[in-house]
PDB file of C-alpha atoms in Angstrom:
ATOM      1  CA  UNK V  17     123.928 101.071  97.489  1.00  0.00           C
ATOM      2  CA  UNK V  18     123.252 100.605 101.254  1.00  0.00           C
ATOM      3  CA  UNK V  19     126.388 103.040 101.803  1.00  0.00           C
ATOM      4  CA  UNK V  20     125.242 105.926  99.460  1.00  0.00           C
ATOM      5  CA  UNK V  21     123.456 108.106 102.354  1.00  0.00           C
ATOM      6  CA  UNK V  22     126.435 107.787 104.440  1.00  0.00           C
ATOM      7  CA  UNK V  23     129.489 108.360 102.031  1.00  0.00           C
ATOM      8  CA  UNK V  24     127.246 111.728 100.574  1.00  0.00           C
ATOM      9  CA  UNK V  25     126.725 112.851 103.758  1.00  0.00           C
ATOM     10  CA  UNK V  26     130.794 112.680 104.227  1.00  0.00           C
ATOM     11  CA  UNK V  27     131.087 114.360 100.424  1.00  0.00           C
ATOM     12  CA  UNK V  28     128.847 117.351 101.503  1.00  0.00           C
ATOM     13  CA  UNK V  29     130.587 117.879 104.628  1.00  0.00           C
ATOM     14  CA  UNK V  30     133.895 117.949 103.461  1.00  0.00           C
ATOM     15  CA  UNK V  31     131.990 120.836 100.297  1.00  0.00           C
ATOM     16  CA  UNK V  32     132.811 118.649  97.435  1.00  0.00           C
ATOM     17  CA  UNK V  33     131.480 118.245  93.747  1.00  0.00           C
ATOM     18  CA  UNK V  34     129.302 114.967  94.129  1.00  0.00           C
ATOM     19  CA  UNK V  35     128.845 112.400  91.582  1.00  0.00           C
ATOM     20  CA  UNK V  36     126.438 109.633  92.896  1.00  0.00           C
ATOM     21  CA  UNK V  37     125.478 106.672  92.207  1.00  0.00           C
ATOM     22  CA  UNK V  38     122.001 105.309  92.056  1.00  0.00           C
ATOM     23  CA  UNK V  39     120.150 104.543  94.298  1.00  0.00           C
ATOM     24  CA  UNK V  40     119.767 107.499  96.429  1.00  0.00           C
ATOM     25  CA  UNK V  41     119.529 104.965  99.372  1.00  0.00           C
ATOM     26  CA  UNK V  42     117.929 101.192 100.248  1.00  0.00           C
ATOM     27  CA  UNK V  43     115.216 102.503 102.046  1.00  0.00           C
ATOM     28  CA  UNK V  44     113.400 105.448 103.513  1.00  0.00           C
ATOM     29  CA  UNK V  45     115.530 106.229 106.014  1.00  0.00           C
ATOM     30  CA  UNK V  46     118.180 106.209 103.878  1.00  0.00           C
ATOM     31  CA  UNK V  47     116.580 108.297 101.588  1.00  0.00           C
ATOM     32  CA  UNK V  48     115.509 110.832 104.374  1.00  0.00           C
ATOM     33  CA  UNK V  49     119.363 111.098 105.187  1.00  0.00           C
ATOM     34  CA  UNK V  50     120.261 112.041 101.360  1.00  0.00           C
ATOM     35  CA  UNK V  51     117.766 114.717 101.175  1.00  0.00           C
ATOM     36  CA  UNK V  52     118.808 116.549 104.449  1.00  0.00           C
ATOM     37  CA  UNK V  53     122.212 116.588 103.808  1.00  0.00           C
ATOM     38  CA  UNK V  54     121.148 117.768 100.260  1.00  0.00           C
ATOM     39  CA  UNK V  55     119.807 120.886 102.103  1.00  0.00           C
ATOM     40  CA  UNK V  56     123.270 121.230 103.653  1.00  0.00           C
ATOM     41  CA  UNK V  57     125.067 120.802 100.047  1.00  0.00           C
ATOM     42  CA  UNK V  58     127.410 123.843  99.303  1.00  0.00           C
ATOM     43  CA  UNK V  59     125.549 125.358  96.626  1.00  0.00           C
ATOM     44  CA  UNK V  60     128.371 126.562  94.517  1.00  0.00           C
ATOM     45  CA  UNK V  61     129.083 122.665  94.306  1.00  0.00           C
ATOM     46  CA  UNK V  62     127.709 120.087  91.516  1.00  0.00           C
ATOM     47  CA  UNK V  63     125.806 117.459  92.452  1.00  0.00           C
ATOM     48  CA  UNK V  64     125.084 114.733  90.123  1.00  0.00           C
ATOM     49  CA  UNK V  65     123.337 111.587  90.476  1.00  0.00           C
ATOM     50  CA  UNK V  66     124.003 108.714  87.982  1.00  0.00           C
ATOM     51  CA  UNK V  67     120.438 108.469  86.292  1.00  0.00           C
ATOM     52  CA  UNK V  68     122.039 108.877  82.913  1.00  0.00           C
ATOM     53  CA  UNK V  69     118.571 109.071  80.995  1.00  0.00           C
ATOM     54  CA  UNK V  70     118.300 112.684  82.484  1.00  0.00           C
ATOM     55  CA  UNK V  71     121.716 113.302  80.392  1.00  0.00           C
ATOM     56  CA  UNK V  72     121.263 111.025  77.231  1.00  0.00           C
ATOM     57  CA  UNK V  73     120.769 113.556  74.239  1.00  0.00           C
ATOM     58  CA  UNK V  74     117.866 111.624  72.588  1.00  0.00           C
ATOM     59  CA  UNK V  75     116.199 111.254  76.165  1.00  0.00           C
ATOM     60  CA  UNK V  76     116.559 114.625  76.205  1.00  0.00           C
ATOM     61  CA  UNK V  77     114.746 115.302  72.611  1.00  0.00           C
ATOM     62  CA  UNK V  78     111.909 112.980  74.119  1.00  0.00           C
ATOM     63  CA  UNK V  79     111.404 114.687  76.507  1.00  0.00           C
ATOM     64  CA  UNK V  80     111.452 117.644  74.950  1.00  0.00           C
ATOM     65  CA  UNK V  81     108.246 116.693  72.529  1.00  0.00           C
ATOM     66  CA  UNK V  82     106.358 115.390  75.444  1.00  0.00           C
ATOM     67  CA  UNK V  83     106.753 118.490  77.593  1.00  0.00           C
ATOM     68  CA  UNK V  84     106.226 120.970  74.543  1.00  0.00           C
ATOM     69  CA  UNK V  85     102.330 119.987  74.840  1.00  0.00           C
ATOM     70  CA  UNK V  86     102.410 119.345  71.082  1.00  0.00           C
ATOM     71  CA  UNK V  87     101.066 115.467  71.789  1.00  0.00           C
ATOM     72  CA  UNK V  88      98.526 116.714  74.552  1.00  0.00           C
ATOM     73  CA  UNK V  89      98.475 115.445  78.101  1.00  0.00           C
ATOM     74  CA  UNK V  90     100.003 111.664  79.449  1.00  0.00           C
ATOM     75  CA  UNK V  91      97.446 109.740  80.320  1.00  0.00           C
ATOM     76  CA  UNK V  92      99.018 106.630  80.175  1.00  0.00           C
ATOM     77  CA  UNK V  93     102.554 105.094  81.329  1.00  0.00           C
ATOM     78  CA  UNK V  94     103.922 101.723  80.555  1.00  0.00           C
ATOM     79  CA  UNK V  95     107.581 100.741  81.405  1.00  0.00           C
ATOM     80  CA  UNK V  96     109.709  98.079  81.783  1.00  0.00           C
ATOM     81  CA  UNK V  97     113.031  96.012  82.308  1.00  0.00           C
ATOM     82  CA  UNK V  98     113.030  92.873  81.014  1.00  0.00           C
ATOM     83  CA  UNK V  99     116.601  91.510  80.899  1.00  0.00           C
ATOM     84  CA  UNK V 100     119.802  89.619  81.837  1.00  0.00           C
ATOM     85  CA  UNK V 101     120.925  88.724  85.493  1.00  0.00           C
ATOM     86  CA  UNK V 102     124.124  90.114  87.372  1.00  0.00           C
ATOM     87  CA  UNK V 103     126.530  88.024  87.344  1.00  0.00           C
ATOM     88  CA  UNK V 104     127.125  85.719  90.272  1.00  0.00           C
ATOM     89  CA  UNK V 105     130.667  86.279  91.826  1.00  0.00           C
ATOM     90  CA  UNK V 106     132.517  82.921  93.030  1.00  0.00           C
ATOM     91  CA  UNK V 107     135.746  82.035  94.377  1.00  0.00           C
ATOM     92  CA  UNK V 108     135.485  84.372  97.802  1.00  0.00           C
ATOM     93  CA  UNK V 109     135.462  83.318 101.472  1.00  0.00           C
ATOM     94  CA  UNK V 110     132.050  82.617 102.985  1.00  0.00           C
ATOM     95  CA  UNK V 111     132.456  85.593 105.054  1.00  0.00           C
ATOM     96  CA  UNK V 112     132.850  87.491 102.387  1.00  0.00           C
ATOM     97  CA  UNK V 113     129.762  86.388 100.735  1.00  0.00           C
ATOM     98  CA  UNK V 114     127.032  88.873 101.382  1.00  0.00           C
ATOM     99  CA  UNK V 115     129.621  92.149 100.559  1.00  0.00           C
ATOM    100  CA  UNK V 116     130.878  90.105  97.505  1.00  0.00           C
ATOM    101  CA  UNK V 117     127.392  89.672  95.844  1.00  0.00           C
ATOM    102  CA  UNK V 118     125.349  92.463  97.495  1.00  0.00           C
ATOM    103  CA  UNK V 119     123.734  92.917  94.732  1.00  0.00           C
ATOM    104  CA  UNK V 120     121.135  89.673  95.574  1.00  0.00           C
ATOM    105  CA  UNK V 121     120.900  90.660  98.916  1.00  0.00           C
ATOM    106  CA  UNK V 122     117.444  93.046  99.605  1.00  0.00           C
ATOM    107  CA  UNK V 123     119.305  95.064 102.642  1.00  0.00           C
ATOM    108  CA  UNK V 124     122.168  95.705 100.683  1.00  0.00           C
ATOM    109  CA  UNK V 125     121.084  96.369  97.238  1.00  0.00           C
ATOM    110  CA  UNK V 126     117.266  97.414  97.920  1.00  0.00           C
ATOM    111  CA  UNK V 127     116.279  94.491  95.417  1.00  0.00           C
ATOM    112  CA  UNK V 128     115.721  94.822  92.045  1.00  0.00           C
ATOM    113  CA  UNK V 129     113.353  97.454  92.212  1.00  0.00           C
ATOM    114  CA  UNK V 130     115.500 100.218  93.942  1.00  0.00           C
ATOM    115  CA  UNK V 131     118.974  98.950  92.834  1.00  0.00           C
ATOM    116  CA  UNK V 132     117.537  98.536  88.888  1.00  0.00           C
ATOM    117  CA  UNK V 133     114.424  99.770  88.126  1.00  0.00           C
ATOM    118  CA  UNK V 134     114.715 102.894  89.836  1.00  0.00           C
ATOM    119  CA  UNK V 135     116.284 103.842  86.459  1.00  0.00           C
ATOM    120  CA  UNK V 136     112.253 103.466  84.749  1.00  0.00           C
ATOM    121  CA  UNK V 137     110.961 105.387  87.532  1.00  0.00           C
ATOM    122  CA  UNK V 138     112.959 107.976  87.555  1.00  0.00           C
ATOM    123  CA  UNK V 139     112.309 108.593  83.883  1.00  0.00           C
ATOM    124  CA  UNK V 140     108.844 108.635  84.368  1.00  0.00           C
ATOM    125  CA  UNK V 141     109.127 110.987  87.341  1.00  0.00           C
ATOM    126  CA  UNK V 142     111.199 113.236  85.303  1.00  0.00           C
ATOM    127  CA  UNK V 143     108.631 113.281  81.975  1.00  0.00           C
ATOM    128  CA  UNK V 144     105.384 113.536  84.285  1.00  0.00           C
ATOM    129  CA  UNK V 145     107.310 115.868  86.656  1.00  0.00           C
ATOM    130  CA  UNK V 146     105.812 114.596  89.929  1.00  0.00           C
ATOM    131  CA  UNK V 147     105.712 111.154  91.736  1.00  0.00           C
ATOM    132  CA  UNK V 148     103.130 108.425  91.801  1.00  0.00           C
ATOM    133  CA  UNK V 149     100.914 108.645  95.061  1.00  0.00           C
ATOM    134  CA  UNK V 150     100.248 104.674  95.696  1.00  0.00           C
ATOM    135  CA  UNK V 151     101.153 101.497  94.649  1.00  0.00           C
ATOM    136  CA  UNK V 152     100.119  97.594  94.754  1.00  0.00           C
ATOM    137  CA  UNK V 153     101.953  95.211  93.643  1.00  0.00           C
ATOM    138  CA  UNK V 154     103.772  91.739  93.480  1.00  0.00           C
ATOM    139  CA  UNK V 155     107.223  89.831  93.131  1.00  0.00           C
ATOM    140  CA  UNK V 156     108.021  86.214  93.077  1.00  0.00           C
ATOM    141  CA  UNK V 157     111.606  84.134  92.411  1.00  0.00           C
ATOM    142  CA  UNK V 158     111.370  81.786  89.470  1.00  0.00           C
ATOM    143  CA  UNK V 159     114.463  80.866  88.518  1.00  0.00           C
ATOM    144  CA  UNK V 160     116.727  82.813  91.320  1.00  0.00           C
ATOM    145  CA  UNK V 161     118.402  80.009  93.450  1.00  0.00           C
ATOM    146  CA  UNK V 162     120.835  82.574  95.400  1.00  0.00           C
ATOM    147  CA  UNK V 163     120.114  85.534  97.813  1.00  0.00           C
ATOM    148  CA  UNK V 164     116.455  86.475  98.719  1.00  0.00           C
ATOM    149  CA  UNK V 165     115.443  89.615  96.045  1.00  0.00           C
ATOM    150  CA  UNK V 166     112.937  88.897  93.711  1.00  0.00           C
ATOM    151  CA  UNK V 167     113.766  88.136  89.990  1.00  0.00           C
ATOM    152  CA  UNK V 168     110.888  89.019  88.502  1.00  0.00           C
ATOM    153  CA  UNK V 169     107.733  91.411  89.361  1.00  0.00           C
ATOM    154  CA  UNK V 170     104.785  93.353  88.571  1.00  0.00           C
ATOM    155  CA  UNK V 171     103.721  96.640  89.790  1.00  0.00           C
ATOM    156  CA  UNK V 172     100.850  99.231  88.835  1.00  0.00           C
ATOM    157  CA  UNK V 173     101.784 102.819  90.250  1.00  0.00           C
ATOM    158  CA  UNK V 174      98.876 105.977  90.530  1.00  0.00           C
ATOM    159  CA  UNK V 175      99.243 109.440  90.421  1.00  0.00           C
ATOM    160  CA  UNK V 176      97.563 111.996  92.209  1.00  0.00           C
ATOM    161  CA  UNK V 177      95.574 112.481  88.748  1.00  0.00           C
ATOM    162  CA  UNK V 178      94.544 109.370  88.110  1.00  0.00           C
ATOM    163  CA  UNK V 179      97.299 108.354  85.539  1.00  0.00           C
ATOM    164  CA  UNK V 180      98.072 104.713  85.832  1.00  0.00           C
ATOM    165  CA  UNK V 181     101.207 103.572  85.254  1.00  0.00           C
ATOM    166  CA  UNK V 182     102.399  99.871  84.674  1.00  0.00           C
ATOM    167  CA  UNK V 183     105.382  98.543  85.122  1.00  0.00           C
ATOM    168  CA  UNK V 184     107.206  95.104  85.148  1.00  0.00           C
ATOM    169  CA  UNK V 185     110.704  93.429  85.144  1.00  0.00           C
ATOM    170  CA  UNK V 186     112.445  90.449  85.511  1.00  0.00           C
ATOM    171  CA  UNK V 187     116.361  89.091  85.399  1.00  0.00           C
ATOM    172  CA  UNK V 188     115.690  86.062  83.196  1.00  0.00           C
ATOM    173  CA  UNK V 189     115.297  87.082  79.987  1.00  0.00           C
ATOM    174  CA  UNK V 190     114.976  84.617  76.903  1.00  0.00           C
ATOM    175  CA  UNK V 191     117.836  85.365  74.923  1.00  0.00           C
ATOM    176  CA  UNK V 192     117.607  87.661  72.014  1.00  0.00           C
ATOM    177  CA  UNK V 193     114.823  89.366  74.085  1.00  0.00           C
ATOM    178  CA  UNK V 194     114.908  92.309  76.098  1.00  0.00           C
ATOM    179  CA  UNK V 195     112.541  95.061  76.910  1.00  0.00           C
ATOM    180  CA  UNK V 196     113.964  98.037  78.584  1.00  0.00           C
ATOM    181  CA  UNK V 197     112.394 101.571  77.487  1.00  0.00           C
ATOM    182  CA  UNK V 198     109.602 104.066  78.572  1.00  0.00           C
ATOM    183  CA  UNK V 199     106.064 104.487  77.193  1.00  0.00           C
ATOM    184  CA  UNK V 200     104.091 107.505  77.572  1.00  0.00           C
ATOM    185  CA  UNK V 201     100.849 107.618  75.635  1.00  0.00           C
ATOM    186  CA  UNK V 202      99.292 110.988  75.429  1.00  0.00           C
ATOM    187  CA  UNK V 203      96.244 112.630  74.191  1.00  0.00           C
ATOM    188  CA  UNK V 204      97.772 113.396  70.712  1.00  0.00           C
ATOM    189  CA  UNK V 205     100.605 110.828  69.978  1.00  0.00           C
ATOM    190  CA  UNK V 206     102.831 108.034  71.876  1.00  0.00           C
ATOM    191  CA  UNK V 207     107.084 107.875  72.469  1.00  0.00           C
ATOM    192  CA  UNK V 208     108.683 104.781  73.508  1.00  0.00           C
ATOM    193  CA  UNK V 209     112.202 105.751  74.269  1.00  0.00           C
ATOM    194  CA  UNK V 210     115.316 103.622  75.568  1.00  0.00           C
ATOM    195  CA  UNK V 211     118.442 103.653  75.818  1.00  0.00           C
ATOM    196  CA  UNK V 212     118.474 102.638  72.354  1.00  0.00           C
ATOM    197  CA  UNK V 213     116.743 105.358  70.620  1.00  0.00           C
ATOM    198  CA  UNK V 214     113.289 106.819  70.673  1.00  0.00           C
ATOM    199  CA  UNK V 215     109.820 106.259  68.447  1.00  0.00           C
ATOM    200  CA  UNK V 216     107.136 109.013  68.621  1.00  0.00           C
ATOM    201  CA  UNK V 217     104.135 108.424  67.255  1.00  0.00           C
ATOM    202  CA  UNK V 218     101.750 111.588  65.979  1.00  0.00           C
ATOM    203  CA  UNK V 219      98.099 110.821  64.369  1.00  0.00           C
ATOM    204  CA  UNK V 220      98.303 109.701  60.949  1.00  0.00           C
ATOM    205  CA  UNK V 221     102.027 110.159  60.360  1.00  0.00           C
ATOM    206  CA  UNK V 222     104.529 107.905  59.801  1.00  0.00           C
ATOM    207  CA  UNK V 223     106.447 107.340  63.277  1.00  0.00           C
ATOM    208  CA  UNK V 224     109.686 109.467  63.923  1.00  0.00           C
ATOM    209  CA  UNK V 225     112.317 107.039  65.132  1.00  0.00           C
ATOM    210  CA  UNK V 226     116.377 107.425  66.261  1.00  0.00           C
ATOM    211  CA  UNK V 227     118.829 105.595  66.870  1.00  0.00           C
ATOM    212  CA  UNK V 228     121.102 106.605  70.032  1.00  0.00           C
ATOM    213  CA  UNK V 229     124.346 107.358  68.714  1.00  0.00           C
ATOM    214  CA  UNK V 230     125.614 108.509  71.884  1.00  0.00           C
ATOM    215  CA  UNK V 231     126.980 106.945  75.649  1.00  0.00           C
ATOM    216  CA  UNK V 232     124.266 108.271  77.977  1.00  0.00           C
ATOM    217  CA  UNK V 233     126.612 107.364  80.964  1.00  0.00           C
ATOM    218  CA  UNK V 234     129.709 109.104  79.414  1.00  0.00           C
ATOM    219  CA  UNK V 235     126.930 111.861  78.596  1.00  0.00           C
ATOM    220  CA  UNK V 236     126.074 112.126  82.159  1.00  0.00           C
ATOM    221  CA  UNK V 237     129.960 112.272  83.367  1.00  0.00           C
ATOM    222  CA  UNK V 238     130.896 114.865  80.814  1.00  0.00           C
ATOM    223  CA  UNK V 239     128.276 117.168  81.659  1.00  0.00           C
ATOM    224  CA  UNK V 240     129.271 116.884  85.194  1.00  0.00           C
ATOM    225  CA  UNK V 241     132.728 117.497  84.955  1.00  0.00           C
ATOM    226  CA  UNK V 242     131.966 120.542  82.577  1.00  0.00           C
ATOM    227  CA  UNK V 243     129.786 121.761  84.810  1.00  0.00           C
ATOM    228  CA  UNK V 244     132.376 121.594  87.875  1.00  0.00           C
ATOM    229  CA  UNK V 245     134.907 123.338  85.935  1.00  0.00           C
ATOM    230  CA  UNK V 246     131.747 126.135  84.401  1.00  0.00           C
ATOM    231  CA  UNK V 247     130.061 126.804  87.284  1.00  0.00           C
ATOM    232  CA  UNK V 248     127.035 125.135  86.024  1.00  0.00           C
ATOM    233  CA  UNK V 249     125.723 123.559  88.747  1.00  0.00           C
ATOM    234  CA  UNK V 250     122.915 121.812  89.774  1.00  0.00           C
ATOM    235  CA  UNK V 251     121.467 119.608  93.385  1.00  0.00           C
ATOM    236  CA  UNK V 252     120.457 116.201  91.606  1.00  0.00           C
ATOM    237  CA  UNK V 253     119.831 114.691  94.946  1.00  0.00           C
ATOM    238  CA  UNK V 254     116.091 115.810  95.877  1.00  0.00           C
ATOM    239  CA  UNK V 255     114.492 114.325  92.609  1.00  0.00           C
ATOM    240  CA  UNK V 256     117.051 111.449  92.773  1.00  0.00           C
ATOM    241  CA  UNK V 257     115.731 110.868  96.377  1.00  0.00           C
ATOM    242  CA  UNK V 258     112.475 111.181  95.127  1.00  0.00           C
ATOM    243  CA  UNK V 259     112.541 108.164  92.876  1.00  0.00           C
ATOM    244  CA  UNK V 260     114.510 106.145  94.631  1.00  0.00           C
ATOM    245  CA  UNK V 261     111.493 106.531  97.450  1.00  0.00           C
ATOM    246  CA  UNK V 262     108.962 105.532  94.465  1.00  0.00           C
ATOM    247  CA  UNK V 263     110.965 102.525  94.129  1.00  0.00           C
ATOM    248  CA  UNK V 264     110.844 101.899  97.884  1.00  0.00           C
ATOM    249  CA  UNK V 265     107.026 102.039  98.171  1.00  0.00           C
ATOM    250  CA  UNK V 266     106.660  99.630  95.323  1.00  0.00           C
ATOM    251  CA  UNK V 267     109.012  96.891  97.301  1.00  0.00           C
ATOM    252  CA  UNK V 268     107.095  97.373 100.220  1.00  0.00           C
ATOM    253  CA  UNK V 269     103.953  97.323  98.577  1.00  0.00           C
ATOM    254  CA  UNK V 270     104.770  93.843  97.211  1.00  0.00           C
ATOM    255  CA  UNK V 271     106.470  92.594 100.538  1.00  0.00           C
ATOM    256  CA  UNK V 272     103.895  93.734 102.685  1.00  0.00           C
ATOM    257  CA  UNK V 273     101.296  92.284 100.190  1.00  0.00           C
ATOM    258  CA  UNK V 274      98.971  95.970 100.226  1.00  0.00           C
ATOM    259  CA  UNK V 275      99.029  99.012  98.599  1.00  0.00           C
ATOM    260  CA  UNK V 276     101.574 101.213  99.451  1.00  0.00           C
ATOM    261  CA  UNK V 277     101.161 105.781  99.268  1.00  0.00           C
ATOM    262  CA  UNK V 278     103.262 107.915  99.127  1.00  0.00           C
ATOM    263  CA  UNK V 279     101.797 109.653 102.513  1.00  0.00           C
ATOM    264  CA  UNK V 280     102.723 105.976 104.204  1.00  0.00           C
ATOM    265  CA  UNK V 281     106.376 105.808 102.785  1.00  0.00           C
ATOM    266  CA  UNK V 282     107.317 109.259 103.694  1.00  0.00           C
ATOM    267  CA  UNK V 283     106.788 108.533 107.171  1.00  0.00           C
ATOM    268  CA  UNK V 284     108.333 104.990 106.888  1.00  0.00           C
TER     269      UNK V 284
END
């Protein structure tokens, strides 16, 4: 993750077809760095960032129903990622240590926040279609005995409307249970939507639930390779930037131990 502003840079000088990982970056700066050389981006070139939820076809229907007005305004956002550790790599030098399992190491990976969750945030960025303008917040290590990110955390995000939106994870979940999905509740109606499927909820009605059928990371490949060969292009990189930033001000809203804006980050 910590080498994602500097290998896109390299991609968009040499005027390639992108596909990124997530995170955009671990930090402002880095973040700062994606979205400049986004500017520079050939724009008869693809670039695609690995948020697969934006590519899922029952994310898409979702999101769809939310956007179409029929369930009224969100006022409301819950989301979560309540699941399994990484798995701990053995069996390496010591010096090798840190690049081996960067994923538990905060200047490396970003922590859980921006190497993980940024996946919930960027959902909820792309449903409300705007970023949250402060957050507070806090983390804590419970059962982590390696590295120094957090393993489990709380934070409550605000938009410039006065939505609230609540979010939590953690890497120790009990087994059989796991909580990973979006929650927007509107004026009209609900939808809960995962990776799994989606729920939407409308007055009086029974609820209208799927089941994903479908690989939203194969979605998200095949879409980009069609569109390299098609022409159908598209600059994923400013709204990926844009929540992988959300995710920053939340971990330094918890490290610093204040609320965080968006105003404060941006300059960062």
């Amino acid at each position: 993750a910590f080498l994602h502003p500097e290998h896109f840079e390299a991609a968009v000088a040499a005027r390639k077809h992108i596909f990124m990982e997530k995170p955009a970056a671990v930090n402002a700066a880095g973040c700062r760095r994606v979205i400049e050389a986004a500017k520079k981006a050939d724009p008869a070139k693809r670039i695609t960032v690995d948020y697969q939820q934006r590519y899922g076809k029952d994310y898409r229907k979702a999101y769809a129903v939310v956007k179409s007005g029929e369930l009224g305004g969100i006022k409301m956002v819950r989301a979560s990622w309540l699941g399994n550790p990484p798995p701990l790599k053995t069996g390496h030098p010591p010096s090798e240590e840190r690049i081996r399992n960067w994923f538990f190491y905060r200047e490396l990976s970003g922590d859980i926040l921006i190497e993980q969750d940024c996946h919930n945030i960027d959902v909820v960025n792309w449903f409300t279609g705007t970023h949250p303008v402060r957050a507070c917040g806090y983390g804590s290590r419970q059962l982590r005995h390696y590295g120094d990110i957090y393993d489990n955390l709380a934070v409550t995000f605000q938009f410039a409307d006065d939505v609230i939106f609540s979010y939590s994870a953690n890497q120790f979940r009990t087994p059989g249970f796991q909580d990973v999905s979006e929650t927007f509740i509107c004026e009209k109606g609900a939808v809960n939507v995962s990776r799994r499927g989606y729920t939407i909820w409308r007055d009086k009605r029974p609820p209208e639930e799927a089941v994903t059928k479908h690989d939203i990371t194969q979605d998200a490949v095949n879409e980009f390779i069609e569109g390299c060969r098609t022409g159908q292009v598209e600059n994923a990189a400013f709204h990926a930037a844009e929540s992988t930033l959300t995710a920053v001000m939340a971990l330094e809203a918890i490290v610093r131990g204040r609320e965080m804006t968006w105003e404060q980050i941006s300059k960062a």
